[in-house]
mmCIF file of C-alpha atoms in Angstrom:
data_model
loop_
_atom_site.group_PDB
_atom_site.id
_atom_site.type_symbol
_atom_site.label_atom_id
_atom_site.label_comp_id
_atom_site.label_asym_id
_atom_site.label_seq_id
_atom_site.Cartn_x
_atom_site.Cartn_y
_atom_site.Cartn_z
ATOM 1 C CA MET A 546 0.000 0.000 0.000
ATOM 2 C CA GLY A 547 3.013 2.265 0.249
ATOM 3 C CA ALA A 548 1.916 3.481 3.697
ATOM 4 C CA SER A 549 4.605 4.515 6.144
ATOM 5 C CA LEU A 550 4.682 3.010 9.626
ATOM 6 C CA PRO A 551 2.992 4.982 12.407
ATOM 7 C CA HIS A 552 5.207 6.405 15.108
ATOM 8 C CA GLN A 553 5.146 4.074 18.093
ATOM 9 C CA ALA A 554 5.611 4.908 21.757
ATOM 10 C CA PRO A 555 6.580 2.388 24.465
ATOM 11 C CA GLY A 556 2.912 1.803 25.329
ATOM 12 C CA PRO A 557 -0.298 3.479 26.444
ATOM 13 C CA GLU A 558 0.763 3.913 30.065
ATOM 14 C CA SER A 559 4.043 5.551 29.053
ATOM 15 C CA ALA A 560 2.166 7.771 26.631
ATOM 16 C CA ARG A 561 -0.275 8.815 29.342
ATOM 17 C CA ALA A 562 2.608 9.656 31.629
ATOM 18 C CA GLY A 563 4.179 11.748 28.889
ATOM 19 C CA VAL A 564 0.988 13.708 28.334
ATOM 20 C CA ARG A 565 0.589 14.251 32.079
ATOM 21 C CA ALA A 566 4.140 15.564 32.293
ATOM 22 C CA ALA A 567 3.677 17.800 29.276
ATOM 23 C CA PHE A 568 0.586 19.407 30.763
ATOM 24 C CA GLY A 569 2.173 19.800 34.190
ATOM 25 C CA ALA A 570 -0.202 17.405 35.967
ATOM 26 C CA PRO A 571 1.224 15.098 38.666
ATOM 27 C CA ASP A 572 0.565 11.370 38.291
ATOM 28 C CA ASP A 573 -1.642 11.274 41.406
ATOM 29 C CA ASP A 574 -3.757 14.239 40.308
ATOM 30 C CA LEU A 575 -6.636 14.452 37.899
ATOM 31 C CA SER A 576 -5.107 14.973 34.447
ATOM 32 C CA ASP A 577 -6.247 16.028 31.011
ATOM 33 C CA ALA A 578 -5.412 12.493 29.879
ATOM 34 C CA GLN A 579 -7.844 11.069 32.430
ATOM 35 C CA ALA A 580 -10.570 13.430 31.206
ATOM 36 C CA LEU A 581 -9.867 12.215 27.675
ATOM 37 C CA ASP A 582 -10.032 8.580 28.777
ATOM 38 C CA HIS A 583 -13.441 9.150 30.340
ATOM 39 C CA ALA A 584 -14.663 10.730 27.095
ATOM 40 C CA VAL A 585 -13.392 7.827 24.983
ATOM 41 C CA ALA A 586 -15.140 5.348 27.256
ATOM 42 C CA GLU A 587 -18.330 7.389 26.853
ATOM 43 C CA LEU A 588 -18.026 7.134 23.049
ATOM 44 C CA VAL A 589 -18.299 3.357 23.243
ATOM 45 C CA ARG A 590 -21.151 3.592 25.738
ATOM 46 C CA ARG A 591 -23.232 6.193 23.883
ATOM 47 C CA THR A 592 -22.619 5.365 20.214
ATOM 48 C CA ARG A 593 -23.037 2.190 18.186
ATOM 49 C CA PHE A 594 -19.320 1.930 17.511
ATOM 50 C CA PRO A 595 -17.575 -0.947 19.298
ATOM 51 C CA VAL A 596 -14.109 0.633 19.447
ATOM 52 C CA ALA A 597 -13.050 4.174 20.327
ATOM 53 C CA PHE A 598 -9.730 5.857 20.880
ATOM 54 C CA GLY A 599 -8.325 9.341 21.177
ATOM 55 C CA GLY A 600 -5.417 11.557 22.006
ATOM 56 C CA LEU A 601 -4.428 15.093 22.924
ATOM 57 C CA VAL A 602 -2.157 17.290 20.838
ATOM 58 C CA LEU A 603 1.467 17.444 21.915
ATOM 59 C CA ASP A 604 4.167 19.045 19.767
ATOM 60 C CA GLY A 605 1.737 19.334 16.861
ATOM 61 C CA ALA A 606 0.751 15.653 16.784
ATOM 62 C CA ILE A 607 -2.085 13.578 18.244
ATOM 63 C CA HIS A 608 -0.739 11.183 20.876
ATOM 64 C CA VAL A 609 -3.261 8.370 21.318
ATOM 65 C CA THR A 610 -3.339 7.499 25.013
ATOM 66 C CA SER A 611 -6.847 6.104 25.437
ATOM 67 C CA ILE A 612 -8.311 3.054 23.694
ATOM 68 C CA HIS A 613 -11.568 1.278 24.560
ATOM 69 C CA GLY A 614 -13.089 -1.805 22.943
ATOM 70 C CA ALA A 615 -10.102 -2.776 20.789
ATOM 71 C CA ARG A 616 -9.489 -6.440 20.026
ATOM 72 C CA THR A 617 -5.768 -6.033 19.275
ATOM 73 C CA HIS A 618 -2.853 -3.853 20.345
ATOM 74 C CA SER A 619 -2.421 -2.287 16.892
ATOM 75 C CA LEU A 620 -3.480 1.158 18.074
ATOM 76 C CA ASP A 621 -1.216 1.223 21.141
ATOM 77 C CA GLY A 622 1.204 4.142 21.137
ATOM 78 C CA LEU A 623 -0.121 5.621 17.899
ATOM 79 C CA VAL A 624 1.029 9.171 17.119
ATOM 80 C CA VAL A 625 -0.821 10.940 14.296
ATOM 81 C CA GLU A 626 0.851 13.869 12.598
ATOM 82 C CA ALA A 627 -1.156 16.943 11.585
ATOM 83 C CA ALA A 628 -2.759 16.609 8.123
ATOM 84 C CA ARG A 629 -1.916 12.895 7.967
ATOM 85 C CA GLY A 630 -4.583 10.223 8.099
ATOM 86 C CA LEU A 631 -8.210 10.837 9.009
ATOM 87 C CA GLY A 632 -7.484 12.307 12.442
ATOM 88 C CA GLY A 633 -4.713 14.546 11.155
ATOM 89 C CA ARG A 634 -7.123 16.007 8.597
ATOM 90 C CA ALA A 635 -9.784 16.536 11.253
ATOM 91 C CA LEU A 636 -7.155 18.271 13.380
ATOM 92 C CA ILE A 637 -6.060 20.880 10.829
ATOM 93 C CA GLU A 638 -9.523 21.342 9.269
ATOM 94 C CA GLN A 639 -11.083 21.628 12.743
ATOM 95 C CA ARG A 640 -14.125 19.628 11.699
ATOM 96 C CA PRO A 641 -15.258 15.974 11.877
ATOM 97 C CA ARG A 642 -14.041 13.603 9.195
ATOM 98 C CA LEU A 643 -15.582 10.265 8.168
ATOM 99 C CA ALA A 644 -14.288 7.296 6.182
ATOM 100 C CA ILE A 645 -17.054 4.743 5.698
ATOM 101 C CA ASP A 646 -14.655 2.450 3.818
ATOM 102 C CA TYR A 647 -11.351 3.388 5.401
ATOM 103 C CA ARG A 648 -9.248 0.986 3.315
ATOM 104 C CA SER A 649 -10.262 2.587 0.008
ATOM 105 C CA ALA A 650 -10.693 6.200 1.194
ATOM 106 C CA ARG A 651 -8.997 8.546 -1.289
ATOM 107 C CA SER A 652 -9.383 11.830 0.595
ATOM 108 C CA ILE A 653 -6.835 10.938 3.272
ATOM 109 C CA THR A 654 -3.292 9.682 3.453
ATOM 110 C CA HIS A 655 -2.847 6.095 4.570
ATOM 111 C CA ASP A 656 0.174 6.551 6.830
ATOM 112 C CA TYR A 657 -1.561 4.700 9.655
ATOM 113 C CA ASP A 658 -3.053 1.725 7.830
ATOM 114 C CA ARG A 659 -1.004 -0.751 9.839
ATOM 115 C CA ALA A 660 -2.555 0.524 13.068
ATOM 116 C CA VAL A 661 -6.138 1.096 11.849
ATOM 117 C CA LEU A 662 -6.477 -1.907 9.542
ATOM 118 C CA GLY A 663 -4.498 -4.014 11.995
ATOM 119 C CA GLU A 664 -7.366 -3.480 14.445
ATOM 120 C CA GLY A 665 -9.745 -4.499 11.641
ATOM 121 C CA ILE A 666 -11.462 -1.124 11.469
ATOM 122 C CA ALA A 667 -13.567 -0.604 8.347
ATOM 123 C CA THR A 668 -15.418 2.622 9.197
ATOM 124 C CA LEU A 669 -13.673 5.400 11.106
ATOM 125 C CA PHE A 670 -15.141 8.666 12.415
ATOM 126 C CA ALA A 671 -12.837 11.383 13.799
ATOM 127 C CA VAL A 672 -14.027 14.402 15.815
ATOM 128 C CA PRO A 673 -11.657 17.209 16.872
ATOM 129 C CA ILE A 674 -11.808 18.582 20.413
ATOM 130 C CA MET A 675 -12.054 22.341 20.018
ATOM 131 C CA VAL A 676 -11.031 24.518 22.972
ATOM 132 C CA THR A 677 -11.110 28.321 22.596
ATOM 133 C CA GLY A 678 -10.696 28.174 18.849
ATOM 134 C CA ARG A 679 -7.982 25.550 18.560
ATOM 135 C CA ALA A 680 -7.973 21.779 18.287
ATOM 136 C CA ARG A 681 -6.659 20.224 21.507
ATOM 137 C CA GLY A 682 -7.112 16.631 20.449
ATOM 138 C CA VAL A 683 -9.124 14.150 18.410
ATOM 139 C CA ILE A 684 -11.456 11.333 19.436
ATOM 140 C CA TYR A 685 -12.266 8.460 17.081
ATOM 141 C CA CYS A 686 -15.110 5.960 16.729
ATOM 142 C CA GLY A 687 -14.517 2.806 14.710
ATOM 143 C CA SER A 688 -16.411 -0.272 13.577
ATOM 144 C CA TRP A 689 -15.164 -3.548 12.168
ATOM 145 C CA ALA A 690 -17.739 -3.463 9.373
ATOM 146 C CA GLU A 691 -18.760 -0.648 7.058
ATOM 147 C CA ALA A 692 -21.413 1.401 8.844
ATOM 148 C CA PRO A 693 -23.233 4.602 7.878
ATOM 149 C CA VAL A 694 -22.930 7.508 10.299
ATOM 150 C CA GLY A 695 -26.183 9.429 10.668
ATOM 151 C CA ASP A 696 -27.519 11.737 13.348
ATOM 152 C CA VAL A 697 -28.205 8.841 15.714
ATOM 153 C CA VAL A 698 -24.473 8.142 15.880
ATOM 154 C CA ALA A 699 -23.080 11.617 15.246
ATOM 155 C CA ARG A 700 -25.096 13.454 17.903
ATOM 156 C CA PRO A 701 -23.815 11.494 20.906
ATOM 157 C CA ALA A 702 -20.261 11.656 19.545
ATOM 158 C CA PHE A 703 -20.526 15.436 19.213
ATOM 159 C CA ALA A 704 -22.005 15.631 22.719
ATOM 160 C CA VAL A 705 -19.041 13.731 24.166
ATOM 161 C CA ALA A 706 -16.639 16.005 22.272
ATOM 162 C CA ASP A 707 -18.417 19.112 23.581
ATOM 163 C CA GLU A 708 -18.313 17.845 27.171
ATOM 164 C CA LEU A 709 -14.591 17.123 26.927
ATOM 165 C CA SER A 710 -14.014 20.520 25.318
ATOM 166 C CA SER A 711 -15.803 22.262 28.206
ATOM 167 C CA GLU A 712 -13.839 20.351 30.809
ATOM 168 C CA LEU A 713 -10.493 21.087 29.157
ATOM 169 C CA ARG A 714 -11.407 24.758 28.834
ATOM 170 C CA ILE A 715 -12.193 24.940 32.548
ATOM 171 C CA ARG A 716 -9.034 23.052 33.448
ATOM 172 C CA ASP A 717 -6.985 25.401 31.264
ATOM 173 C CA GLU A 718 -8.408 28.429 33.055
ATOM 174 C CA VAL A 719 -7.798 26.929 36.492
ATOM 175 C CA GLN A 720 -4.254 25.937 35.515
ATOM 176 C CA ARG A 721 -3.615 29.405 34.077
ATOM 177 C CA ARG A 722 -4.664 31.043 37.328
ATOM 178 C CA LEU A 723 -2.719 28.557 39.429
ATOM 179 C CA THR A 724 0.414 29.112 37.348
ATOM 180 C CA ARG A 725 0.041 32.882 37.478
ATOM 181 C CA ASN A 726 -0.308 32.860 41.237
ATOM 182 C CA ARG A 727 2.052 30.024 42.134
ATOM 183 C CA GLY A 728 4.868 32.439 42.873
ATOM 184 C CA ALA A 729 2.553 34.909 44.564
ATOM 185 C CA ALA A 730 0.917 32.450 46.950
ATOM 186 C CA ALA A 731 3.624 32.809 49.599
ATOM 187 C CA PRO A 732 2.711 36.342 50.775
ATOM 188 C CA ALA A 733 0.193 36.715 53.567
ATOM 189 C CA THR A 734 -2.575 37.733 51.179
ATOM 190 C CA LEU A 735 -3.275 37.536 47.472
ATOM 191 C CA PRO A 736 -3.966 40.776 45.603
ATOM 192 C CA ALA A 737 -7.640 41.674 45.857
ATOM 193 C CA ALA A 738 -8.129 41.552 42.082
ATOM 194 C CA THR A 739 -6.577 38.081 41.920
ATOM 195 C CA ARG A 740 -8.766 36.748 44.706
ATOM 196 C CA GLU A 741 -11.856 38.242 43.078
ATOM 197 C CA GLY A 742 -10.927 36.577 39.783
ATOM 198 C CA LEU A 743 -10.607 33.221 41.520
ATOM 199 C CA ARG A 744 -13.989 33.708 43.145
ATOM 200 C CA GLU A 745 -15.575 34.531 39.785
ATOM 201 C CA THR A 746 -14.074 31.362 38.315
ATOM 202 C CA TYR A 747 -15.375 29.366 41.272
ATOM 203 C CA ALA A 748 -18.902 30.736 40.756
ATOM 204 C CA GLU A 749 -18.715 29.888 37.054
ATOM 205 C CA LEU A 750 -17.640 26.340 37.886
ATOM 206 C CA ARG A 751 -20.598 26.013 40.257
ATOM 207 C CA SER A 752 -23.035 27.227 37.577
ATOM 208 C CA ILE A 753 -21.606 24.780 35.015
ATOM 209 C CA SER A 754 -21.641 21.900 37.498
ATOM 210 C CA ALA A 755 -25.293 22.640 38.245
ATOM 211 C CA ILE A 756 -26.337 21.670 34.693
ATOM 212 C CA VAL A 757 -23.998 18.694 34.216
ATOM 213 C CA ALA A 758 -25.826 15.381 34.548
ATOM 214 C CA ASP A 759 -22.811 13.053 34.319
ATOM 215 C CA PRO A 760 -21.764 12.211 37.914
ATOM 216 C CA ALA A 761 -18.156 11.557 36.882
ATOM 217 C CA VAL A 762 -17.837 14.986 35.280
ATOM 218 C CA ARG A 763 -19.511 16.586 38.315
ATOM 219 C CA ALA A 764 -16.949 14.879 40.548
ATOM 220 C CA ARG A 765 -14.134 16.319 38.437
ATOM 221 C CA LEU A 766 -15.621 19.800 38.643
ATOM 222 C CA ASP A 767 -16.040 19.419 42.394
ATOM 223 C CA ARG A 768 -12.359 18.617 42.733
ATOM 224 C CA LEU A 769 -11.413 21.722 40.764
ATOM 225 C CA GLU A 770 -13.718 23.811 42.952
ATOM 226 C CA HIS A 771 -11.962 22.599 46.103
ATOM 227 C CA ARG A 772 -8.592 23.520 44.600
ATOM 228 C CA LEU A 773 -9.804 27.016 43.804
ATOM 229 C CA ALA A 774 -11.344 27.449 47.250
ATOM 230 C CA ALA A 775 -8.089 26.424 48.938
ATOM 231 C CA LEU A 776 -5.990 28.663 46.693
ATOM 232 C CA SER A 777 -8.043 31.787 47.337
ATOM 233 C CA GLN A 778 -8.288 31.488 51.130
ATOM 234 C CA ASP A 779 -7.179 34.644 52.940
ATOM 235 C CA PRO A 780 -4.818 33.716 55.800
ATOM 236 C CA ALA A 781 -5.454 37.130 57.342
ATOM 237 C CA GLU A 782 -9.069 36.191 58.004
ATOM 238 C CA GLN A 783 -9.730 34.291 61.208
ATOM 239 C CA SER A 784 -10.966 30.836 60.330
ATOM 240 C CA VAL A 785 -13.824 29.111 62.083
ATOM 241 C CA GLU A 786 -14.941 25.498 62.312
ATOM 242 C CA LEU A 787 -18.605 24.936 61.510
ATOM 243 C CA ASP A 788 -20.543 21.707 61.485
ATOM 244 C CA VAL A 789 -22.578 22.914 58.530
ATOM 245 C CA ARG A 790 -23.364 21.173 55.269
ATOM 246 C CA LEU A 791 -24.887 23.270 52.514
ATOM 247 C CA SER A 792 -26.767 21.551 49.727
ATOM 248 C CA PRO A 793 -25.294 21.847 46.201
ATOM 249 C CA ARG A 794 -27.979 24.365 45.217
ATOM 250 C CA GLU A 795 -27.498 26.420 48.394
ATOM 251 C CA LEU A 796 -23.796 26.563 47.594
ATOM 252 C CA ASP A 797 -24.500 27.509 43.952
ATOM 253 C CA VAL A 798 -26.711 30.401 45.014
ATOM 254 C CA LEU A 799 -24.361 31.584 47.767
ATOM 255 C CA ALA A 800 -21.367 31.509 45.374
ATOM 256 C CA CYS A 801 -23.249 33.803 42.989
ATOM 257 C CA ALA A 802 -24.400 36.037 45.835
ATOM 258 C CA ALA A 803 -20.761 36.351 46.898
ATOM 259 C CA LEU A 804 -20.102 38.145 43.596
ATOM 260 C CA GLY A 805 -22.794 40.688 44.350
ATOM 261 C CA SER A 806 -25.386 39.219 41.999
ATOM 262 C CA THR A 807 -29.036 40.026 42.620
ATOM 263 C CA ASN A 808 -31.640 37.304 43.063
ATOM 264 C CA ALA A 809 -32.815 37.923 39.506
ATOM 265 C CA GLU A 810 -29.290 37.621 38.125
ATOM 266 C CA ILE A 811 -28.690 34.432 40.119
ATOM 267 C CA ALA A 812 -31.963 32.982 38.845
ATOM 268 C CA THR A 813 -30.903 33.650 35.254
ATOM 269 C CA ALA A 814 -27.422 32.197 35.745
ATOM 270 C CA LEU A 815 -28.687 28.996 37.392
ATOM 271 C CA ASP A 816 -31.942 28.656 35.425
ATOM 272 C CA LEU A 817 -34.048 28.912 38.575
ATOM 273 C CA LYS A 818 -37.087 30.932 39.586
ATOM 274 C CA GLU A 819 -36.338 34.057 41.588
ATOM 275 C CA GLY A 820 -38.461 32.792 44.467
ATOM 276 C CA THR A 821 -36.465 29.558 44.516
ATOM 277 C CA VAL A 822 -33.218 31.529 44.706
ATOM 278 C CA LYS A 823 -34.569 33.469 47.686
ATOM 279 C CA SER A 824 -35.549 30.228 49.403
ATOM 280 C CA TYR A 825 -32.086 28.709 48.942
ATOM 281 C CA LEU A 826 -30.452 31.884 50.232
ATOM 282 C CA GLN A 827 -32.627 31.958 53.331
ATOM 283 C CA SER A 828 -31.856 28.305 54.022
ATOM 284 C CA ALA A 829 -28.099 28.897 53.675
ATOM 285 C CA MET A 830 -28.299 31.961 55.929
ATOM 286 C CA ALA A 831 -30.156 29.956 58.586
ATOM 287 C CA LYS A 832 -27.572 27.160 58.510
ATOM 288 C CA LEU A 833 -24.732 29.688 58.805
ATOM 289 C CA ASP A 834 -26.569 31.635 61.533
ATOM 290 C CA ALA A 835 -26.345 34.808 59.458
ATOM 291 C CA SER A 836 -28.923 37.588 59.284
ATOM 292 C CA THR A 837 -27.880 38.885 55.836
ATOM 293 C CA ARG A 838 -26.510 37.383 52.655
ATOM 294 C CA HIS A 839 -23.278 39.337 53.125
ATOM 295 C CA ALA A 840 -22.838 37.886 56.614
ATOM 296 C CA ALA A 841 -23.550 34.407 55.224
ATOM 297 C CA VAL A 842 -20.841 34.858 52.582
ATOM 298 C CA VAL A 843 -18.320 36.054 55.170
ATOM 299 C CA MET A 844 -19.085 33.125 57.467
ATOM 300 C CA ALA A 845 -18.896 30.633 54.600
ATOM 301 C CA ARG A 846 -15.499 31.986 53.581
ATOM 302 C CA ARG A 847 -14.158 31.872 57.133
ATOM 303 C CA ALA A 848 -15.331 28.264 57.345
ATOM 304 C CA GLY A 849 -13.659 27.368 54.051
ATOM 305 C CA ILE A 850 -16.980 26.624 52.354
ATOM 306 C CA LEU A 851 -16.554 29.441 49.826
ATOM 307 C CA PRO A 852 -13.329 30.886 48.371
#
């Protein structure tokens, strides 16, 4: 076929470690590669394709670190260069690409036939992961027989791609703020503007988490929220210990109130009725033994409940 051999890495675990290192995420922490792996697993669960794989972009190439449903090891360690193969085209064109009969497809290069055909894939569907206007990776769905790809298949694949895109965008913003403030965290207090920015990001995370149905994604967002809350704590403020547990919605509403939002603005942000917002606020105030929303915010921050 005249196809060149795909670049091979030592194996999927080594590739994952490399991606973690490249993105500055410690092995024991939640990484972009783990978010990708969850998305690839969701592709198999939500679509009719039996095999799915994907990778993030590193040094201009797609490093496949997650594979689910494969019958062979042909895809292990695959690295796809930009513009090469189906995924490489999807990467540079920033749009999904489909090869119903991959073996005979003429619109793509066949650099990676040994990996794709070695797995026995006949139909391959590649979707780029777009984050703030650039492709951060590509996820693939494959079948071992030729299969048409209509809305029934495409919609859930696009949904998975959108969810991963949102998570990576949030992680990028958190990492950007953490990196910017890593050297400034030693002083007694963070600059007021920095702390306010962290609090705005926290409130945005809460509003996004409120509409996410996937419990695994919600757990990831919750972990990011705790990191932000810890980072933005003011050591100059006297901390208190409270045996108080706010419900997720009470916390959502209080986080928005902490930014000075009105009940109407909070209702719009969280897709709630204004009366419901008022009820959640009153409940949070009662639990925190606060007579005003401002006092509730102050108490929640001193207790480490809010950033």
